[in-house]
Coordinates of C-alpha atoms and ligand atoms in Angstrom, one line a residue:
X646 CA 0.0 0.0 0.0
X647 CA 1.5 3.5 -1.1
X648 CA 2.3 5.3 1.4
X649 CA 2.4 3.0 4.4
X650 CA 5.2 3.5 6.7
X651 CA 6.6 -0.1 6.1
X652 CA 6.6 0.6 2.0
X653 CA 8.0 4.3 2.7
X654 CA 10.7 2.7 5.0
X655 CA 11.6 0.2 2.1
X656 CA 11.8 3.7 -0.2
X657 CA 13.2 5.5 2.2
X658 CA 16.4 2.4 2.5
X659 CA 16.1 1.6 -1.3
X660 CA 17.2 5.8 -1.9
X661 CA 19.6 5.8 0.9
X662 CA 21.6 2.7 -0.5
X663 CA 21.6 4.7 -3.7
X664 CA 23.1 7.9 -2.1
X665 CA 25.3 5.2 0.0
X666 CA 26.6 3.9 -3.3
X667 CA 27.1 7.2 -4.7
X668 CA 28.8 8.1 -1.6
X669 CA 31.1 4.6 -2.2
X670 CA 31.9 5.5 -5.6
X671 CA 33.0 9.3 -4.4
X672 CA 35.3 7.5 -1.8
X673 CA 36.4 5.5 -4.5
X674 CA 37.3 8.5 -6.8
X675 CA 38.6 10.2 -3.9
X676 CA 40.9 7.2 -2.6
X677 CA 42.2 7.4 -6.4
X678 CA 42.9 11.2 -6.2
X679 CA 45.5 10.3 -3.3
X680 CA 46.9 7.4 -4.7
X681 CA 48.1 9.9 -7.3
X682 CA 48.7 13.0 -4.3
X683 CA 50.7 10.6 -3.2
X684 CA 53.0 10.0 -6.1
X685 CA 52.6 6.6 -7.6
X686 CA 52.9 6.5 -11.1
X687 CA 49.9 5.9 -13.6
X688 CA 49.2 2.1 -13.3
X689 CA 48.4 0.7 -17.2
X690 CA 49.1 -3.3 -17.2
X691 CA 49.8 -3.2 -20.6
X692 CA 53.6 -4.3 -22.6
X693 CA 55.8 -1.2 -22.0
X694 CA 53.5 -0.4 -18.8
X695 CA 53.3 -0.6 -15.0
X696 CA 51.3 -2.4 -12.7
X697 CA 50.8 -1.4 -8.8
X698 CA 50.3 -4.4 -6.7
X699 CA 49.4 -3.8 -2.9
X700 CA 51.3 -6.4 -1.2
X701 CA 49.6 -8.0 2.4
X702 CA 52.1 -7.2 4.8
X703 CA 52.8 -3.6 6.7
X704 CA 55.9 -4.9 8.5
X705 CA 59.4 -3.8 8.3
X706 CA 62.1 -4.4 6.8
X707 CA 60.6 -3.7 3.1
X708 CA 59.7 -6.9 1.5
X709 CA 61.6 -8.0 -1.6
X710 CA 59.8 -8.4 -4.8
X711 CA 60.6 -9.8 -7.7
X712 CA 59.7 -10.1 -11.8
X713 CA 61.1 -12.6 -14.4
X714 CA 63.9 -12.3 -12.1
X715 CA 64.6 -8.5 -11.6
X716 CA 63.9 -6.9 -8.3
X717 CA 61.3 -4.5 -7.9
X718 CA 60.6 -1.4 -6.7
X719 CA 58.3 -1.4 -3.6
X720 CA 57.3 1.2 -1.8
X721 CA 54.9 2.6 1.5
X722 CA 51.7 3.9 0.5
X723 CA 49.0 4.1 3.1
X724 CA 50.3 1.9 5.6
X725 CA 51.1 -0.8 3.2
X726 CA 53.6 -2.1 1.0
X727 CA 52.9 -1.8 -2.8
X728 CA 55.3 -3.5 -5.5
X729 CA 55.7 -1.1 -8.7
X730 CA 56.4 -3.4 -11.5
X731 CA 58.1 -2.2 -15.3
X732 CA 56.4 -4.5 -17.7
X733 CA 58.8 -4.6 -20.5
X734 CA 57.2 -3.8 -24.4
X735 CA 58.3 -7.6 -25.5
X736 CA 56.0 -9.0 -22.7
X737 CA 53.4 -11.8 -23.8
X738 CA 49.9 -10.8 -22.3
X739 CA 48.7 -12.9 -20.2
X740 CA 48.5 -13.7 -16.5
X741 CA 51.9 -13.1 -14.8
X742 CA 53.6 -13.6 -11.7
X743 CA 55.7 -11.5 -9.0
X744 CA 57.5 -13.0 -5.8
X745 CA 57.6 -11.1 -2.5
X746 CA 60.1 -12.3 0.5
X747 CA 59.0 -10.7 3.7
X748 CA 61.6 -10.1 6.4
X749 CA 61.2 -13.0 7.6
X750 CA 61.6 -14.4 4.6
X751 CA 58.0 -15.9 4.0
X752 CA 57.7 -16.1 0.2
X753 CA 54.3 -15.3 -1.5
X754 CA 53.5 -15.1 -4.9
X755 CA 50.8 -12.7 -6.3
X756 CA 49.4 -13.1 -9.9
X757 CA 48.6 -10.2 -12.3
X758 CA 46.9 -9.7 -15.7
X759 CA 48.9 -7.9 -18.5
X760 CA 46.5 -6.6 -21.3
X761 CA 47.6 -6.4 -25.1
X762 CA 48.0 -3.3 -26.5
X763 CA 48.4 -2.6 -29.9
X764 CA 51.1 0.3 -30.7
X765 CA 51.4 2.5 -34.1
X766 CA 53.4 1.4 -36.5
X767 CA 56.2 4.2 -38.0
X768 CA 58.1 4.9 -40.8
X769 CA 61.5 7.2 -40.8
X770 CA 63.7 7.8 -43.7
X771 CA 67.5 8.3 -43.2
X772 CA 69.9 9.5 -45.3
X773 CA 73.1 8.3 -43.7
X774 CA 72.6 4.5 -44.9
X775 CA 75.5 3.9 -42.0
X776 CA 72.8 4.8 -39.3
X777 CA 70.4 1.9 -41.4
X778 CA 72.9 -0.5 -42.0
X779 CA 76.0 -0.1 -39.7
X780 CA 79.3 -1.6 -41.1
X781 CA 81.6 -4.3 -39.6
X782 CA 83.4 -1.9 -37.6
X783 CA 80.0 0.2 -36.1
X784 CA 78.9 -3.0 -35.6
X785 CA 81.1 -3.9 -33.0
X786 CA 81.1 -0.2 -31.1
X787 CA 76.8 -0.6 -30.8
X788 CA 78.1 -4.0 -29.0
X789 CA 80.2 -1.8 -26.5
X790 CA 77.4 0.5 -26.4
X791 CA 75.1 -1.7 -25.7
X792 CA 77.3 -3.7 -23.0
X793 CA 77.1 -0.3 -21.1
X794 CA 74.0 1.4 -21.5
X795 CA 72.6 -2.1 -20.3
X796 CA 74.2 -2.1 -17.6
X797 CA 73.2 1.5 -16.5
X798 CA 69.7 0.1 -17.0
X799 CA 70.2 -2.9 -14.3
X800 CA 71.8 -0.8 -11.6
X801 CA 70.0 -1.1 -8.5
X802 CA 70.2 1.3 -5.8
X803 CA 68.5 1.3 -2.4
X804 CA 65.8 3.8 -1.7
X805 CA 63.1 5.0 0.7
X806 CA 61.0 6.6 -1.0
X807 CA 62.4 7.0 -5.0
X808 CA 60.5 10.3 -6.9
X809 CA 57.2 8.4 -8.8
X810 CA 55.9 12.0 -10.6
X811 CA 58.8 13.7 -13.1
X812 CA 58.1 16.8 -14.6
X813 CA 59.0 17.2 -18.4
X814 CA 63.0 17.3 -19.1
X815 CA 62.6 19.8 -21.7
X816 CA 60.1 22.4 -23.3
X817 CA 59.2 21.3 -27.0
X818 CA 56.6 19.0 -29.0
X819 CA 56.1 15.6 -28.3
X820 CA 56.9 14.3 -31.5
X821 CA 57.1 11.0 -31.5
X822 CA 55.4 8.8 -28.6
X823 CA 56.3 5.5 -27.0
X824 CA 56.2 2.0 -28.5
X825 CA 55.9 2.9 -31.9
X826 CA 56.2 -0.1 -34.2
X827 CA 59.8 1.3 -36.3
X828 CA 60.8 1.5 -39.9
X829 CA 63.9 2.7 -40.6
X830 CA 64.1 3.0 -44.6
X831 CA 61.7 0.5 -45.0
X832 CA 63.9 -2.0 -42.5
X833 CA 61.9 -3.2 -39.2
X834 CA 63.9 -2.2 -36.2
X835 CA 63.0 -2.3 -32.2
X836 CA 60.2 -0.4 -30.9
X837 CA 60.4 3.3 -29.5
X838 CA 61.5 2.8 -26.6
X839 CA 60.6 5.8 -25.1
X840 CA 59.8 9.5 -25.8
X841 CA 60.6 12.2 -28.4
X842 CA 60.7 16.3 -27.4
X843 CA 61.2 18.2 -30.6
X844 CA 63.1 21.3 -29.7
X845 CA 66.1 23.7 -31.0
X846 CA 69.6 22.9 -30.8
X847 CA 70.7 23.9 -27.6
X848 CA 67.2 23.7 -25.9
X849 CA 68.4 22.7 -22.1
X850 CA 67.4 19.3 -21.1
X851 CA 66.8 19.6 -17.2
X852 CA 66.3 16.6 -14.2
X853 CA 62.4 15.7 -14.4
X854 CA 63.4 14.1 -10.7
X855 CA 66.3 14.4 -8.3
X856 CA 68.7 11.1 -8.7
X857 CA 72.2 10.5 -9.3
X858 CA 74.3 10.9 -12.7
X859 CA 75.4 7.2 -13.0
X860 CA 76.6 7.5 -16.7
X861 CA 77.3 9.6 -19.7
X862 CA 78.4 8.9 -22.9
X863 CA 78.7 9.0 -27.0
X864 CA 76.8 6.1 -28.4
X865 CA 76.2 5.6 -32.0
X866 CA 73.0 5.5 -32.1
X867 CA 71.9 7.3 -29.2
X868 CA 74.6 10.2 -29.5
X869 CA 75.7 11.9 -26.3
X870 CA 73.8 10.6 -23.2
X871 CA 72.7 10.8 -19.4
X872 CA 71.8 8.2 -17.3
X873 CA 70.0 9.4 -13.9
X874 CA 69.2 6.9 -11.0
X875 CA 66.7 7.7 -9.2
X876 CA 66.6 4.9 -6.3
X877 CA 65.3 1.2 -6.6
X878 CA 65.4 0.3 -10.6
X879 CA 64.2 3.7 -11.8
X880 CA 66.7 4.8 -14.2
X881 CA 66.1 7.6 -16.6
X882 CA 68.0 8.4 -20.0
X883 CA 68.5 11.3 -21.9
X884 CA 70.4 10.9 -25.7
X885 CA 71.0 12.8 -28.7
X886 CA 72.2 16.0 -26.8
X887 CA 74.6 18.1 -28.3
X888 CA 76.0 18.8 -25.1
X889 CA 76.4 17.1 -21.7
X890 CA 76.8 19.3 -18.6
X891 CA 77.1 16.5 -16.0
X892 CA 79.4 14.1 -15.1
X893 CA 78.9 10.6 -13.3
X894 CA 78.5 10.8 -10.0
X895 CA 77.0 13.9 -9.5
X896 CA 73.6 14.0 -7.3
X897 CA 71.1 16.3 -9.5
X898 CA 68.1 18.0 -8.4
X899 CA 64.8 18.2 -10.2
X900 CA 65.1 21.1 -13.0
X901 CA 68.7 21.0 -12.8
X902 CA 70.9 21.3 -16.2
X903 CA 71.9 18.2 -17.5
X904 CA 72.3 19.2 -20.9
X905 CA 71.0 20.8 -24.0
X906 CA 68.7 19.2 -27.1
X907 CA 71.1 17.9 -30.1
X908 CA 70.9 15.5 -33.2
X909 CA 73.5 13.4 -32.1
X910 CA 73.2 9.9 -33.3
X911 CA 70.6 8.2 -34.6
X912 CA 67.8 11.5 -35.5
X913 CA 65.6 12.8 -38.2
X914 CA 66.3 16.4 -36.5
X915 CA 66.9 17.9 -33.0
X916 CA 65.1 16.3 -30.7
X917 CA 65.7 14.8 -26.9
X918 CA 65.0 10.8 -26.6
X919 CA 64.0 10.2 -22.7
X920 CA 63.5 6.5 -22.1
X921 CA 62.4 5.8 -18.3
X922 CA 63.2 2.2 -17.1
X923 CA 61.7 0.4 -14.2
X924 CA 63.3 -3.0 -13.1
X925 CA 65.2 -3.3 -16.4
X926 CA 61.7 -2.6 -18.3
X927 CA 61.6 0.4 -20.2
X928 CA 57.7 2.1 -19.7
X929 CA 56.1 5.2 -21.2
X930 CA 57.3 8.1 -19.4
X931 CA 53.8 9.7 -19.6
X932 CA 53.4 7.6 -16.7
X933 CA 55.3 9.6 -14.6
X934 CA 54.4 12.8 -15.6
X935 CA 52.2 15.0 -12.9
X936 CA 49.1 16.4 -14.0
X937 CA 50.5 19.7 -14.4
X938 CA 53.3 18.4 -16.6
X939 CA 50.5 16.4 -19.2
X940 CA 48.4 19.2 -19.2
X941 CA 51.2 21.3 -20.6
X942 CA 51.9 18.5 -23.3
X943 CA 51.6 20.1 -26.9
Ligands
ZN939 ZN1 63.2 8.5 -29.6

């Protein structure tokens, strides 16, 4: 009967459960807002992404975690640990796994879905064949290069609390985005593996996060580089400059001059590369980048 107390009462419930849920949802939204206040990066489990995985124990020591054999970065958000996993652009999607070891060594292993995601394919032209088709003797300096920059990519350094939001290293277009599909001259080569900023020569290239300088170098195809650590697997790189103004070991602080946009190496035109890597994974550095700095993207 309308309008009896009972069937008002039932309304009355049937309304607040709605405003309830509403309220849930907010709380939701809301919980979100400071997961990002409080610095973690943007969580995409996709190839080239990261996924965030809140690990069951509070307790000190910091667990170790650990993917396809790499450690990984944890951290303390909200009272509890949370593992902050790379997932590197060659990874199958699929259902995945991470080990933690607490401190007292109790091993647990969580699971974790990767997605597929499907990135744009790209064609460049070059006109220095060389840079295409290396001979024998560039052929066996991109081996030394390759024997260092890799190992400035699997340094790991212990940290509290590593920076998880970098502002933008440079001001300039983005001009080419991460995980492109690459063509050189028609030839298939290895994914972008990070970010292109179009500026002018001599643009300067600043720390998007404070870290330490852990390498520097002239590579073949990356041209004069930077490698920044930034704590627990987070490594940052910075090529093509025409000029490096730091030297290794040197502790930088966010918007502090590393360098200055170039077209050494491998390039089309000036531009800065910036690869992020995260337990030996390199991830799109949009990731990383606070609100502020994505909003300011042109
Ligand atoms: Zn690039």
């Amino acid at each position: 009967m309308q309008g009896s107390p009972a069937a008002h009462s039932i309304a009355w419930w049937k309304k607040s459960m709605k405003i309830n849920a509403g309220i849930f949802v907010l709380w939701l939204a809301l919980t979100a807002g400071t997961a990002s206040a409080q610095n973690l990066p943007r969580a995409d489990s996709v190839p080239g992404g990261i996924t965030v995985i809140p690990l069951v124990t509070a307790q000190e020591p910091m667990p170790r975690a650990y993917f396809a054999d790499q450690r990984v970065m944890v951290v303390r958000q909200g009272g509890f640990w949370r593992a902050v996993v790379g997932l590197p652009l060659s990874l199958t999607p699929g259902r995945h796994r991470l080990t933690v070891v607490d401190g007292t060594n109790n091993e647990r292993t969580y699971y974790f879905t990767v997605r597929a995601k499907k990135y744009a394919v790209q064609h460049l032209t070059l006109r220095n064949k060389r840079l295409v088709d290396p001979t024998a003797e560039d052929l066996r300096r991109i081996e030394r290069d390759k024997t260092a920059i890799w190992a400035a990519f699997a340094t790991w350094t212990e940290s509290d609390s590593p920076p998880l939001r970098f502002h933008m290293p440079a001001q300039g277009r983005l001009s080419s985005g991460f995980g492109l599909k690459r063509f050189f001259n028609n030839q298939p080569r290895r994914p972008h593996s990070g970010i292109d900023i179009a500026a002018p020569i001599g643009t300067p290239v600043t720390a998007p996060a404070p870290g330490t300088v852990i390498e520097t170098g002239d590579y073949f195809f990356n041209g004069n580089s930077v490698f920044i650590d930034h704590g627990q697997g987070l490594i940052s790189m910075y090529n093509h400059l025409k000029k490096v103004t730091v030297t290794r070991g040197m502790q930088v602080n966010r918007g502090q001059k590393i360098g200055e946009i170039g077209m050494t190496g491998r390039v089309t035109g000036p531009h800065l590369h910036w690869t992020i890597s995260l337990n030996d994974s390199r991830v799109d550095p949009l990731l990383f980048l606070s609100d502020e700095s994505l909003a300011q993207m042109k």
